[in-house]
Coordinates of C-alpha atoms in Angstrom, one line a residue:
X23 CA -154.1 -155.2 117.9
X24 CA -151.9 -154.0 120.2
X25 CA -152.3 -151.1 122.2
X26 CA -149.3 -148.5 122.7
X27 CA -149.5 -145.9 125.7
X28 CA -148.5 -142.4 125.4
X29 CA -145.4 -143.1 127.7
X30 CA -144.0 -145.8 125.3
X31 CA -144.5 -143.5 122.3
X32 CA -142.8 -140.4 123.9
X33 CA -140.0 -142.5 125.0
X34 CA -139.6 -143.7 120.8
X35 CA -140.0 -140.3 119.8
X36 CA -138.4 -138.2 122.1
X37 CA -137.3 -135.2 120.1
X38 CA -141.1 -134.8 119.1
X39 CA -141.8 -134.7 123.3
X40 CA -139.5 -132.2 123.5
X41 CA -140.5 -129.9 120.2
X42 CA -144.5 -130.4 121.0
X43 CA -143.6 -129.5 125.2
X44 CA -141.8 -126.0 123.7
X45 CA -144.3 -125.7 121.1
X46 CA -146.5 -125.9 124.7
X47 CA -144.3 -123.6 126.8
X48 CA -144.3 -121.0 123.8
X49 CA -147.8 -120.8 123.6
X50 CA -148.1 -120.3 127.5
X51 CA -145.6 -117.5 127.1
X52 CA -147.6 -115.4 124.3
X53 CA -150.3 -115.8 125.8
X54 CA -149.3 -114.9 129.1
X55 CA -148.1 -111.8 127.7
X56 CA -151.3 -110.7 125.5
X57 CA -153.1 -111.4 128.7
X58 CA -154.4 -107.6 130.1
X59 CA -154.9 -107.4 133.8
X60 CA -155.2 -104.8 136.0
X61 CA -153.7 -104.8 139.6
X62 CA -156.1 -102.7 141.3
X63 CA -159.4 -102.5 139.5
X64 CA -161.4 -99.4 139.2
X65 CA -165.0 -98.3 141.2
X66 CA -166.0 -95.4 142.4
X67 CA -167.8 -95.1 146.1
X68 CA -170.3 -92.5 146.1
X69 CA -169.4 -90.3 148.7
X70 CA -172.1 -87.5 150.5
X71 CA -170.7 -84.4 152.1
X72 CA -172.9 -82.8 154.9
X73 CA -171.9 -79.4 156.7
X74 CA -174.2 -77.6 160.0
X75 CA -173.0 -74.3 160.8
X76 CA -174.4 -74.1 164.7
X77 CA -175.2 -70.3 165.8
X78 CA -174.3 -69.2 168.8
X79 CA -172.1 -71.9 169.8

């Protein structure tokens, strides 16, 4: 039996390369855009004020 690579078959069918590599790129594209992400993430740093009134002084 003869074995056929991947190359030689996309070269046969080239219209199917091309439909499954935008079927591809489309996906990316949706995806990319469902995708939530936030630039700058938010934390909160715990922060302790501390004020000394000095008499006299």
């Amino acid at each position: 039996m003869k074995k056929i690579a991947i190359t030689e078959k996309i070269l046969k069918r080239p219209v199917t390369a091309i439909m499954m590599s935008l079927l591809l790129i489309g996906f990316g594209v949706f995806s990319l855009s469902n995708l939530k992400v936030t630039l700058y993430p938010t934390f909160n740093i715990p922060v302790m004020g501390v004020s000394v009134n000095y008499a006299n002084v």
